[in-house]
mmCIF file of C-alpha atoms in Angstrom:
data_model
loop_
_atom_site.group_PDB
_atom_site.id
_atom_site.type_symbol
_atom_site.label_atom_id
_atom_site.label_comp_id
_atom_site.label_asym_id
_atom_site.label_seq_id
_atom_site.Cartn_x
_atom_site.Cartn_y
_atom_site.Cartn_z
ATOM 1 C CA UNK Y 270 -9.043 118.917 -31.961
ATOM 2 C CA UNK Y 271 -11.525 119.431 -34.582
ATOM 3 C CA UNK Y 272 -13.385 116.523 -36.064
ATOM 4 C CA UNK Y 273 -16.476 117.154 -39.310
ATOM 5 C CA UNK Y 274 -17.617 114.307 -41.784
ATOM 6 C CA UNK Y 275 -17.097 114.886 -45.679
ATOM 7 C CA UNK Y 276 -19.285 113.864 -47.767
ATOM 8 C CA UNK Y 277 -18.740 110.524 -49.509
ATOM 9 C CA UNK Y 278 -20.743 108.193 -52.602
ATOM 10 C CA UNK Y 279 -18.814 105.226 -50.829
ATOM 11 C CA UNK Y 280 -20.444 105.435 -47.642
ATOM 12 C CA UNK Y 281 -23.200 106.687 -45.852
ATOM 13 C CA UNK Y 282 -21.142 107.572 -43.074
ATOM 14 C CA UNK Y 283 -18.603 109.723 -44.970
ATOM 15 C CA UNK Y 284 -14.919 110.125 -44.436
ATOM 16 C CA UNK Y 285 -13.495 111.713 -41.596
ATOM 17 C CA UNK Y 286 -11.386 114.795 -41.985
ATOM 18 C CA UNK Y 287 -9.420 116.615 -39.003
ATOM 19 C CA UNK Y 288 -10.385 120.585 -39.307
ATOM 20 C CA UNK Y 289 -7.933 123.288 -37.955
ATOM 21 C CA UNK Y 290 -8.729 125.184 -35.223
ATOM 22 C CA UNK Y 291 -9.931 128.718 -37.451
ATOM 23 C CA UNK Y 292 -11.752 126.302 -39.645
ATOM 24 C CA UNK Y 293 -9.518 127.265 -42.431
ATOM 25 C CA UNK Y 294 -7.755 123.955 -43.372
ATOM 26 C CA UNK Y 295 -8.280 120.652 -43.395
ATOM 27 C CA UNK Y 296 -6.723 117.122 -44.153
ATOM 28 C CA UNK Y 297 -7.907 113.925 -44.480
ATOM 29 C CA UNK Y 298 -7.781 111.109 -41.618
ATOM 30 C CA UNK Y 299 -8.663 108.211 -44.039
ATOM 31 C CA UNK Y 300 -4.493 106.833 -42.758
ATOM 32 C CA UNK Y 301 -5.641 106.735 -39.045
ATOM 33 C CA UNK Y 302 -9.041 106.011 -39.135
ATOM 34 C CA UNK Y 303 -12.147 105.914 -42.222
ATOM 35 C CA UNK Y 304 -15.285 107.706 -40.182
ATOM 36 C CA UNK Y 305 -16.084 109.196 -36.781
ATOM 37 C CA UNK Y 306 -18.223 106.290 -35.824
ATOM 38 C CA UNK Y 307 -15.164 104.104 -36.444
ATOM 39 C CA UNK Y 308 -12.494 106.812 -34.065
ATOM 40 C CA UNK Y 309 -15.374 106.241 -31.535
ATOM 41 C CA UNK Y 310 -15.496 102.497 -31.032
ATOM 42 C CA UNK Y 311 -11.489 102.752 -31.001
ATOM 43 C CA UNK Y 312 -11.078 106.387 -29.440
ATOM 44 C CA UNK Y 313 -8.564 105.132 -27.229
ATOM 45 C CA UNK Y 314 -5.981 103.725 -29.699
ATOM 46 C CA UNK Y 315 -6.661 106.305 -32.322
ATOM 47 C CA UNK Y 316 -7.355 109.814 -30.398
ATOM 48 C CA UNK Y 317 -3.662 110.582 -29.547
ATOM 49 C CA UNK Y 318 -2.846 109.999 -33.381
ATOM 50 C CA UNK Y 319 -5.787 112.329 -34.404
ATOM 51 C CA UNK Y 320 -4.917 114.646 -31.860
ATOM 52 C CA UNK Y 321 -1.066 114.955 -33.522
ATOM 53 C CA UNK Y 322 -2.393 115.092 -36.999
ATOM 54 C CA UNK Y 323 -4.659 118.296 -36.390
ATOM 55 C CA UNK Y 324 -1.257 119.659 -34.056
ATOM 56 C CA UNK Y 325 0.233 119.069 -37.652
ATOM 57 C CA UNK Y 326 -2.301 121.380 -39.103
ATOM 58 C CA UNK Y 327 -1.952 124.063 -36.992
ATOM 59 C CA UNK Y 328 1.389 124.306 -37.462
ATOM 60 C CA UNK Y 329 1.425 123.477 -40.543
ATOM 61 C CA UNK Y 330 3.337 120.908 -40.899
ATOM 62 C CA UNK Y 331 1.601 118.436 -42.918
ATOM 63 C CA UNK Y 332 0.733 117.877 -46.596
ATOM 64 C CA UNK Y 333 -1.989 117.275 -48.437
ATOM 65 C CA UNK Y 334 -4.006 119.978 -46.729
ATOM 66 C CA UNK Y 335 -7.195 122.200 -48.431
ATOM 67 C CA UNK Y 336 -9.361 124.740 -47.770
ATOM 68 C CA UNK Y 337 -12.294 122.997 -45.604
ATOM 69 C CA UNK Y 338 -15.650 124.087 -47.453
ATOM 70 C CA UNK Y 339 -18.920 123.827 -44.529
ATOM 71 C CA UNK Y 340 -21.196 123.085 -47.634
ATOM 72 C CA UNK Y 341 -19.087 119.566 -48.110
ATOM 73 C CA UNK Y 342 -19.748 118.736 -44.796
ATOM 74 C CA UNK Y 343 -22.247 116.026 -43.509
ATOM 75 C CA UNK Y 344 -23.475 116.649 -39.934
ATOM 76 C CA UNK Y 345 -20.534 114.816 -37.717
ATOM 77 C CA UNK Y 346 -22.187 111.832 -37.399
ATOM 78 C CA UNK Y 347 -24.350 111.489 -40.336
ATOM 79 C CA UNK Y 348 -26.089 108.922 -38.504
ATOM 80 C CA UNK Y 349 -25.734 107.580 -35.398
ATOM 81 C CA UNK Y 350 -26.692 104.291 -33.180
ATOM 82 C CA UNK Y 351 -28.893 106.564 -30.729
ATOM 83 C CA UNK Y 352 -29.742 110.208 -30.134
ATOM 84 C CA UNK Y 353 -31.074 110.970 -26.498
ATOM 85 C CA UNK Y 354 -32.321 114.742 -26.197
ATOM 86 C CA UNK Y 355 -32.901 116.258 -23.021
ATOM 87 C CA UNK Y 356 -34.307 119.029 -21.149
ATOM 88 C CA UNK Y 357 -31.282 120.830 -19.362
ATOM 89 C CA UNK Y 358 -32.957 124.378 -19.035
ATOM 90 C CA UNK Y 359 -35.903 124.496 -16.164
ATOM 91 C CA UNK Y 360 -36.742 128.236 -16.978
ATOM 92 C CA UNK Y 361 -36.985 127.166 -20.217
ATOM 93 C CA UNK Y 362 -39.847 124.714 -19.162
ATOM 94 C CA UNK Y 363 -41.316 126.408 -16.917
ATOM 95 C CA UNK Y 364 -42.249 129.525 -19.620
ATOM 96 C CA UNK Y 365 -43.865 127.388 -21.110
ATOM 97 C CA UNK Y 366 -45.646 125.746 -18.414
ATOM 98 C CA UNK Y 367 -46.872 129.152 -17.731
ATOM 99 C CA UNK Y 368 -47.999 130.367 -21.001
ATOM 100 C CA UNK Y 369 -49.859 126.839 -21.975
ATOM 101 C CA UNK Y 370 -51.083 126.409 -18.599
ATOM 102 C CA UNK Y 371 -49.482 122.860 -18.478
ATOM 103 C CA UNK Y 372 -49.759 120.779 -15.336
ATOM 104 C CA UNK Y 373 -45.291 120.347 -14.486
ATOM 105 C CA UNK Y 374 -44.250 117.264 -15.666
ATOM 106 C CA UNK Y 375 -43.523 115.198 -12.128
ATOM 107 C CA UNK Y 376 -39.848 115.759 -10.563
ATOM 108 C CA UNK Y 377 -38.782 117.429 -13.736
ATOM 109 C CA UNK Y 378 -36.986 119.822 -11.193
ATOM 110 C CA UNK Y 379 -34.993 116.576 -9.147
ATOM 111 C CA UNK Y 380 -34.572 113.728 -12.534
ATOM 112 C CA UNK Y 381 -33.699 115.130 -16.254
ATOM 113 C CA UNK Y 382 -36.184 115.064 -18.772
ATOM 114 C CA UNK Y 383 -35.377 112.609 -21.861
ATOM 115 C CA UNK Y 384 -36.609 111.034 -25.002
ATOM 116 C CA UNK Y 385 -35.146 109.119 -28.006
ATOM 117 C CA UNK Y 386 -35.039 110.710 -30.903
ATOM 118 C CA UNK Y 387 -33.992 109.545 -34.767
ATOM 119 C CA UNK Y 388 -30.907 109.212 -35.498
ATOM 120 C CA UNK Y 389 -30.445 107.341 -38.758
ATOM 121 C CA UNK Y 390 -30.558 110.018 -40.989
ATOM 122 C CA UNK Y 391 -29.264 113.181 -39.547
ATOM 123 C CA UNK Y 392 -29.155 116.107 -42.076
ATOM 124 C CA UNK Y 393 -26.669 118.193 -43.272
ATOM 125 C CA UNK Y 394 -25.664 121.281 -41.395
ATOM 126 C CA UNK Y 395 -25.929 123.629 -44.996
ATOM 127 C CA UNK Y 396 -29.168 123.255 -47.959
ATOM 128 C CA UNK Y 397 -32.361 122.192 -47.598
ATOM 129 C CA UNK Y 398 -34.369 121.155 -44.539
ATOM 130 C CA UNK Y 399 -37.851 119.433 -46.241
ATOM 131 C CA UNK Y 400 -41.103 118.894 -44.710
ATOM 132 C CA UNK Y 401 -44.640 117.960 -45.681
ATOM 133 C CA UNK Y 402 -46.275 120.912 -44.975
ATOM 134 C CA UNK Y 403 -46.200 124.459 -43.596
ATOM 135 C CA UNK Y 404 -48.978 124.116 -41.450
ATOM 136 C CA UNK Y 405 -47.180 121.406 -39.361
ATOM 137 C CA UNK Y 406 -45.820 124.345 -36.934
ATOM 138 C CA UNK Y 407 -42.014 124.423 -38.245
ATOM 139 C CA UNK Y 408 -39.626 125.462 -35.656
ATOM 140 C CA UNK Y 409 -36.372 125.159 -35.295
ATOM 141 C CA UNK Y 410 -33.908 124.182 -31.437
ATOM 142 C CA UNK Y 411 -30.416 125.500 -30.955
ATOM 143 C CA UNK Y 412 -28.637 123.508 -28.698
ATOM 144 C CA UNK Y 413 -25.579 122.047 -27.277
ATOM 145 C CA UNK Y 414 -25.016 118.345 -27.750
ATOM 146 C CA UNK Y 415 -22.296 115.599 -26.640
ATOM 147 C CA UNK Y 416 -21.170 112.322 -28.224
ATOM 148 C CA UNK Y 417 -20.178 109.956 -25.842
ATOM 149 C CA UNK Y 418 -17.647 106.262 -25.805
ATOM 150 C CA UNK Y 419 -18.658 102.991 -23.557
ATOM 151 C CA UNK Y 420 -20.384 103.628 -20.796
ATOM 152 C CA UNK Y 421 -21.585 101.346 -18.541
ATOM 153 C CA UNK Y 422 -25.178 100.359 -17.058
ATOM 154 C CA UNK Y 423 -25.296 102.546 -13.821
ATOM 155 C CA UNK Y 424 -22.344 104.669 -14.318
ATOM 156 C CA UNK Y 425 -21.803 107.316 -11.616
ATOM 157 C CA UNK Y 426 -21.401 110.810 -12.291
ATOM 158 C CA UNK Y 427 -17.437 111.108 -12.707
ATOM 159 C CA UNK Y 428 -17.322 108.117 -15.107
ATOM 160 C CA UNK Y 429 -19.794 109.626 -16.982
ATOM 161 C CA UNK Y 430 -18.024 112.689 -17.388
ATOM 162 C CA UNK Y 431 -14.778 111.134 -18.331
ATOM 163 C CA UNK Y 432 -16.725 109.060 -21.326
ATOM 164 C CA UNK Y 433 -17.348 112.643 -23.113
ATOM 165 C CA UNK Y 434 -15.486 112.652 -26.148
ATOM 166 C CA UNK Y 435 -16.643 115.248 -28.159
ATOM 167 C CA UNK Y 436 -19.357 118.117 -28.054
ATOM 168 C CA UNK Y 437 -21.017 119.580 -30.683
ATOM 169 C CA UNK Y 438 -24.295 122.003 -32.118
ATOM 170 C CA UNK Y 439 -27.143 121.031 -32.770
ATOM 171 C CA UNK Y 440 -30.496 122.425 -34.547
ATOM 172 C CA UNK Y 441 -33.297 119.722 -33.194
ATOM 173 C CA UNK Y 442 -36.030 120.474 -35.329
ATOM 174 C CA UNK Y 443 -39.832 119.834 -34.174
ATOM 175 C CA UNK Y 444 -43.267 119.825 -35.646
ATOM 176 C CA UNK Y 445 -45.003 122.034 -32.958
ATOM 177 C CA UNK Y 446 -49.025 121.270 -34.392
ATOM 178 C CA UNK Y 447 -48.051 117.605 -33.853
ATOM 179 C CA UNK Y 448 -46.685 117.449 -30.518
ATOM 180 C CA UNK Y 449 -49.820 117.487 -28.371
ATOM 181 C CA UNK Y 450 -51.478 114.896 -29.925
ATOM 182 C CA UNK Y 451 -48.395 112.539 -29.806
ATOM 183 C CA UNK Y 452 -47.645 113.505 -25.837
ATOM 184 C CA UNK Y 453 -51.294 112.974 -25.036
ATOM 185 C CA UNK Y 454 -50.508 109.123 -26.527
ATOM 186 C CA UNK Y 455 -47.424 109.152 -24.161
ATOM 187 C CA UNK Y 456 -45.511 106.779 -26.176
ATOM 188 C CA UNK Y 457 -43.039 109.208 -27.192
ATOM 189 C CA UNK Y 458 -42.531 111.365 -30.214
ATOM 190 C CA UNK Y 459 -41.805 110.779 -33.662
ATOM 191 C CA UNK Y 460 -43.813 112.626 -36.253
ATOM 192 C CA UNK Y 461 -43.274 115.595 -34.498
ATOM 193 C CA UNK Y 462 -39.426 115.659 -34.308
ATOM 194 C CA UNK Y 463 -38.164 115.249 -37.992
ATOM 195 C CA UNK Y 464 -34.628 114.851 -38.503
ATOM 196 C CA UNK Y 465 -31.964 116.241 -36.724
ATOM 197 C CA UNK Y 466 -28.986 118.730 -37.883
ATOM 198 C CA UNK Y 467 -25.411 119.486 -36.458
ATOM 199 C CA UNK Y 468 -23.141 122.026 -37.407
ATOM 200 C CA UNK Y 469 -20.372 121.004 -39.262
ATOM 201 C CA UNK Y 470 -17.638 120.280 -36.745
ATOM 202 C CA UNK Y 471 -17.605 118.416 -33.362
ATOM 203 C CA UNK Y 472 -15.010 119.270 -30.815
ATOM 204 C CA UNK Y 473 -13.215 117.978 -28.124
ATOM 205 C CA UNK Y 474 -14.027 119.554 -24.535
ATOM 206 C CA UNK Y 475 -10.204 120.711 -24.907
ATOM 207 C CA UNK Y 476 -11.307 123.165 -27.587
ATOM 208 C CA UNK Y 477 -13.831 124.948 -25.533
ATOM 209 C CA UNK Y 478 -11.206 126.220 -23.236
ATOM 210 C CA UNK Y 479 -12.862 127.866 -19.713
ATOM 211 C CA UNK Y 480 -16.237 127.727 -21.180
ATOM 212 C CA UNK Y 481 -16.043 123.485 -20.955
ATOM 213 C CA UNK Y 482 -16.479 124.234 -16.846
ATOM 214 C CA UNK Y 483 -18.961 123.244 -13.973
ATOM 215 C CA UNK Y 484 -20.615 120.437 -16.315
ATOM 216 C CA UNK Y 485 -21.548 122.711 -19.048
ATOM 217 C CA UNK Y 486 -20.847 124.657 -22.293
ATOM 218 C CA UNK Y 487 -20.883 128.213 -21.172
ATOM 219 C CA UNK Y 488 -20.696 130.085 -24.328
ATOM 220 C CA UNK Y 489 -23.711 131.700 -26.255
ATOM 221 C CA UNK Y 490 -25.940 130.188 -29.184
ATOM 222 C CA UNK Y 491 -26.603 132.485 -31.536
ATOM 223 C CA UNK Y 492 -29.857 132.028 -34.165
ATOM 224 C CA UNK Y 493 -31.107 134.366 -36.955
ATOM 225 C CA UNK Y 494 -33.921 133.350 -38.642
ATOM 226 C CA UNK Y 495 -34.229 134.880 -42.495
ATOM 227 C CA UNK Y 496 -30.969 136.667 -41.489
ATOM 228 C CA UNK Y 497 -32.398 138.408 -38.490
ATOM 229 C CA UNK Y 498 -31.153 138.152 -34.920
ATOM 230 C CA UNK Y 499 -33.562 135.931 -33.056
ATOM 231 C CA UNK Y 500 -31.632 135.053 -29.506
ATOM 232 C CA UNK Y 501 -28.241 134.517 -28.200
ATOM 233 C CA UNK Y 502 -29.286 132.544 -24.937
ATOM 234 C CA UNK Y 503 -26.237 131.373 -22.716
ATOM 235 C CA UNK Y 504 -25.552 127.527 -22.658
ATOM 236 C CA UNK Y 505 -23.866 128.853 -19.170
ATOM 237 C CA UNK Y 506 -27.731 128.757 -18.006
ATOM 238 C CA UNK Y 507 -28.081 125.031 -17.298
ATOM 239 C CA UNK Y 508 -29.228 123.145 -14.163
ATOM 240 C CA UNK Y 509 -28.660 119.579 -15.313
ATOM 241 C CA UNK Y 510 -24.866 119.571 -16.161
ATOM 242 C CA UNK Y 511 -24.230 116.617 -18.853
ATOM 243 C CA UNK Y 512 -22.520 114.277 -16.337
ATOM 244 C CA UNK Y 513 -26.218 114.032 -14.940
ATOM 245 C CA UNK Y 514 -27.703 113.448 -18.692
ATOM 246 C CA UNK Y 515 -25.171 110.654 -19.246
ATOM 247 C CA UNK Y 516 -25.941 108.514 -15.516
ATOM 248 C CA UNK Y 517 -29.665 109.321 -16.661
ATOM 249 C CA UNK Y 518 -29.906 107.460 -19.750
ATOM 250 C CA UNK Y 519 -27.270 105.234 -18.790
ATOM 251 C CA UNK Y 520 -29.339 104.545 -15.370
ATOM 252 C CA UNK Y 521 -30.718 100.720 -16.568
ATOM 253 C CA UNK Y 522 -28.893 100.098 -19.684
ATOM 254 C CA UNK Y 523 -25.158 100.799 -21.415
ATOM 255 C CA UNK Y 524 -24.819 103.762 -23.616
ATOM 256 C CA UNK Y 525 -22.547 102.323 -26.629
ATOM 257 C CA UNK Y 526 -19.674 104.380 -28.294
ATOM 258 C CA UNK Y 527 -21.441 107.176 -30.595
ATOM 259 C CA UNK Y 528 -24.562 107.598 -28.242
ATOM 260 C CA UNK Y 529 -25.088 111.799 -28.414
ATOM 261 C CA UNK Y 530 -27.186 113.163 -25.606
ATOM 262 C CA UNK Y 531 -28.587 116.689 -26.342
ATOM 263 C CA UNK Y 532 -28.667 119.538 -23.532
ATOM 264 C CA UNK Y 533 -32.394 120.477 -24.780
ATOM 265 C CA UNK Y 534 -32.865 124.129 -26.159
ATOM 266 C CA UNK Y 535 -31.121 126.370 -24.814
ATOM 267 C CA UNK Y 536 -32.706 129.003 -22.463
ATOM 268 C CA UNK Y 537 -32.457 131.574 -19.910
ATOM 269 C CA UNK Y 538 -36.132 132.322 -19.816
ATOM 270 C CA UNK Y 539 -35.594 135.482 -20.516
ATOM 271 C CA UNK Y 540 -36.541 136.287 -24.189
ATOM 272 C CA UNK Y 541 -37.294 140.159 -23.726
ATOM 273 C CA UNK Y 542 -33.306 140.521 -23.012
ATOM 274 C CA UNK Y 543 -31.323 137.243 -24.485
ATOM 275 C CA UNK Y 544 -34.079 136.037 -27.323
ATOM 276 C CA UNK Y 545 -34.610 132.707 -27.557
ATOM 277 C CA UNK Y 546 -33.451 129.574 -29.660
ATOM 278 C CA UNK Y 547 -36.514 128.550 -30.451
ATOM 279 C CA UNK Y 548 -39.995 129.982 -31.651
ATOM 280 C CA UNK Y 549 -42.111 128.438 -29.018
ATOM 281 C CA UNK Y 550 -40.471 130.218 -26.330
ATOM 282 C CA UNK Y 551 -41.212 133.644 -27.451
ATOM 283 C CA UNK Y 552 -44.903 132.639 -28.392
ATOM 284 C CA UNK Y 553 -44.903 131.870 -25.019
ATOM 285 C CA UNK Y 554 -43.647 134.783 -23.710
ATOM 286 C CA UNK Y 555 -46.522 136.693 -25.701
ATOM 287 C CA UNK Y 556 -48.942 134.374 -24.096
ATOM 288 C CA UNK Y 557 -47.861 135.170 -20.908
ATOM 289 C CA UNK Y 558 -47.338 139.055 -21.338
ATOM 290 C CA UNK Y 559 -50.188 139.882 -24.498
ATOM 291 C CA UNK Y 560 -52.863 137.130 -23.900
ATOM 292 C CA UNK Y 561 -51.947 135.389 -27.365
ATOM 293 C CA UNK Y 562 -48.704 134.412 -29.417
ATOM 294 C CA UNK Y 563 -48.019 137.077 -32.396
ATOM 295 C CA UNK Y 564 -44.992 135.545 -33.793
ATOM 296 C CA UNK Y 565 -45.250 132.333 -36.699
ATOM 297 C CA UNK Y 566 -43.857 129.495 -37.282
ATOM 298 C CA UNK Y 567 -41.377 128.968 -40.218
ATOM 299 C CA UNK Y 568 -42.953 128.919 -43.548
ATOM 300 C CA UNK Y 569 -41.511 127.349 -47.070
ATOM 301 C CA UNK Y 570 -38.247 129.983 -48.139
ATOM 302 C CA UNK Y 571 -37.448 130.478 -44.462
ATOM 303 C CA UNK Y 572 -33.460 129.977 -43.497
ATOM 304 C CA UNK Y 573 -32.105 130.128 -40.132
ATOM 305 C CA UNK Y 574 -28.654 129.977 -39.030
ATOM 306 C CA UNK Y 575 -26.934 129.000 -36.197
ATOM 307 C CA UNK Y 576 -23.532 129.453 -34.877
ATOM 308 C CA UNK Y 577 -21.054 129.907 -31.342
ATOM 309 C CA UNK Y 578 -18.561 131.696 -31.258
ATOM 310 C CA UNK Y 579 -15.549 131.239 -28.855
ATOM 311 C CA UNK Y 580 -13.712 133.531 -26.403
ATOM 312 C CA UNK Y 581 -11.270 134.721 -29.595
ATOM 313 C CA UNK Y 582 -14.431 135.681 -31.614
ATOM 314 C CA UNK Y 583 -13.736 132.343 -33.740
ATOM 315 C CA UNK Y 584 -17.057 130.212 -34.569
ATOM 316 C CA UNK Y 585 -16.708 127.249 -32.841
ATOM 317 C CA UNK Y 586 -18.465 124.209 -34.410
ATOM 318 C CA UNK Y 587 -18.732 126.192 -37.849
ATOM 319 C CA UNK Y 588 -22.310 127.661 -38.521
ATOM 320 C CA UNK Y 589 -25.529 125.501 -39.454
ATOM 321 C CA UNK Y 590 -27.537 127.393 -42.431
ATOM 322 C CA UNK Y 591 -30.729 125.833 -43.426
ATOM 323 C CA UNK Y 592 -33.278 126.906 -45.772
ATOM 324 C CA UNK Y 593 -37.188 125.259 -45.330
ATOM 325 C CA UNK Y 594 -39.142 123.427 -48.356
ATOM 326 C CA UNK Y 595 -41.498 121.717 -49.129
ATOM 327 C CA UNK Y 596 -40.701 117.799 -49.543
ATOM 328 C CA UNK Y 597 -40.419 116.388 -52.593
ATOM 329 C CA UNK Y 598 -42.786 112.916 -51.841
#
């Protein structure tokens, strides 16, 4: 099924809306359940009755349907109790290793890569994307992420995989010009990763069909930035799957219904022949193959978009279209 967030005055965490599978129609959930935080924390008792309401949809048979407008979306969870990102993608780290000539982080290639990111005021997947300045080294992340139920202190691998409930896309912003100065502190990052955005509707694996396989989301992310074609890198490329995110960050303490764990941008290191989903990997690449990076960051008026599109041709997760300014302090 097909989950996305409505916007709401009532509550900060919107009203849940089940979405049908060509993202044509939707209808509202508010009988089974009021937000997606709330399904989460009770996925067990309300997920079958979700499940039959967007069966409904499909076939039509229920009323009170309309059309299901992306711009009235929120991200899924408009906010959430944690956001873990990782770093799923080795070649994609090890580009950049290359072109910055940066020492490899310690057993990155044997235990994921992870860090805590904000997650109490996610933005919306459509408008306006603010920030202080210009000069801050704007870039946008396309990636995979999954939202999670319990799961316990020390989970193994196969209970971690069963606590996936839904998955969904992400653009993980980051300040680029900040980021050295806060990893040379090596207390973590905060200035330089502004708010998060998803795309308008999270999934269930079910959804994903064949490309939900091998612990991983093998289907293509697809990113124009100011309506140009910047990479279509396969998720398919991973070497952590997401069971081995989950027992990571689960590894000394419980991950609580509504934790979402990000797969880190997705890469095959290969930007000459798949792009990239993010600007720092092709500066890198003309590091590495020119002796200096020739492409900019994102400037005020910039849009990017991001979308995946499934085996029929269908978007996926709906399509995240974001346009930078300056904030309004």
């Amino acid at each position: 099924m097909k989950l996305a967030t409505y916007k709401s005055v009532d509550s900060r965490d919107g009203r849940l809306v089940v979405v049908s599978r060509d993202l044509a129609r939707a209808v509202d959930a508010g009988g089974i359940v009021p937000t997606l935080q709330a399904a989460l924390d009770r996925w067990d008792a309300v997920a079958p009755r979700l499940a039959a309401l967007s069966d409904a949809l499909d076939a039509g048979e229920v009323n009170g349907t309309f059309p299901f407008d992306q711009a009235q979306a929120e991200s899924p969870l408009p906010r959430a109790y944690q956001w873990l990102d990782g770093s799923s993608y080795l070649a994609h780290g090890r580009l950049l290793d290359r072109a910055f000539n940066i020492p490899p982080i310690p057993q990155a290639d044997v235990i994921p890569i992870m860090y805590q990111g904000g997650s109490d005021d996610f933005l919306p997947p459509r408008g306006e994307a603010s920030f202080v300045s210009d000069e801050d080294g704007i870039d946008f992340e396309a990636e995979f992420a999954i939202v999670v139920g319990d799961v316990p202190m020390g989970a193994d691998e196969a209970t971690a995989r069963d606590a996936v409930r839904l998955v969904m896309l992400a653009n993980d912003w980051s300040l680029r010009a900040l980021q050295p100065w806060e990893m040379k502190r090596g207390f973590g990052l905060i200035h330089a990763k502004p708010s998060t955005a998803f795309a308008p509707v999270a999934v269930t694996p079910d959804e994903l069909g064949g490309a939900w396989r091998d612990g991983l989301v093998d289907l293509r992310v697809l990113t124009a930035w100011n309506g140009k074609m910047f990479g279509r890198p396969s998720g398919g490329a991973m070497d952590y799957r997401y069971g081995q995110l989950v027992t990571h960050a689960a590894r000394t303490r419980r991950l609580r219904a509504g934790t979402i764990i990000g797969f880190g941008t997705t890469s095959e290191g290969q930007p000459d022949k798949v792009g990239s989903a993010c600007i720092t990997e092709r500066r890198g690449y003309e590091i590495i193959q020119e002796g200096a990076p020739k492409t900019p960051f994102m400037k005020f008026g910039d849009t990017v978009s991001i979308e995946v599109l499934g085996a029929d041709g269908r978007s996926v997760f709906g399509r995240i279209d974001q346009r930078v300014v300056k904030a309004r302090v």
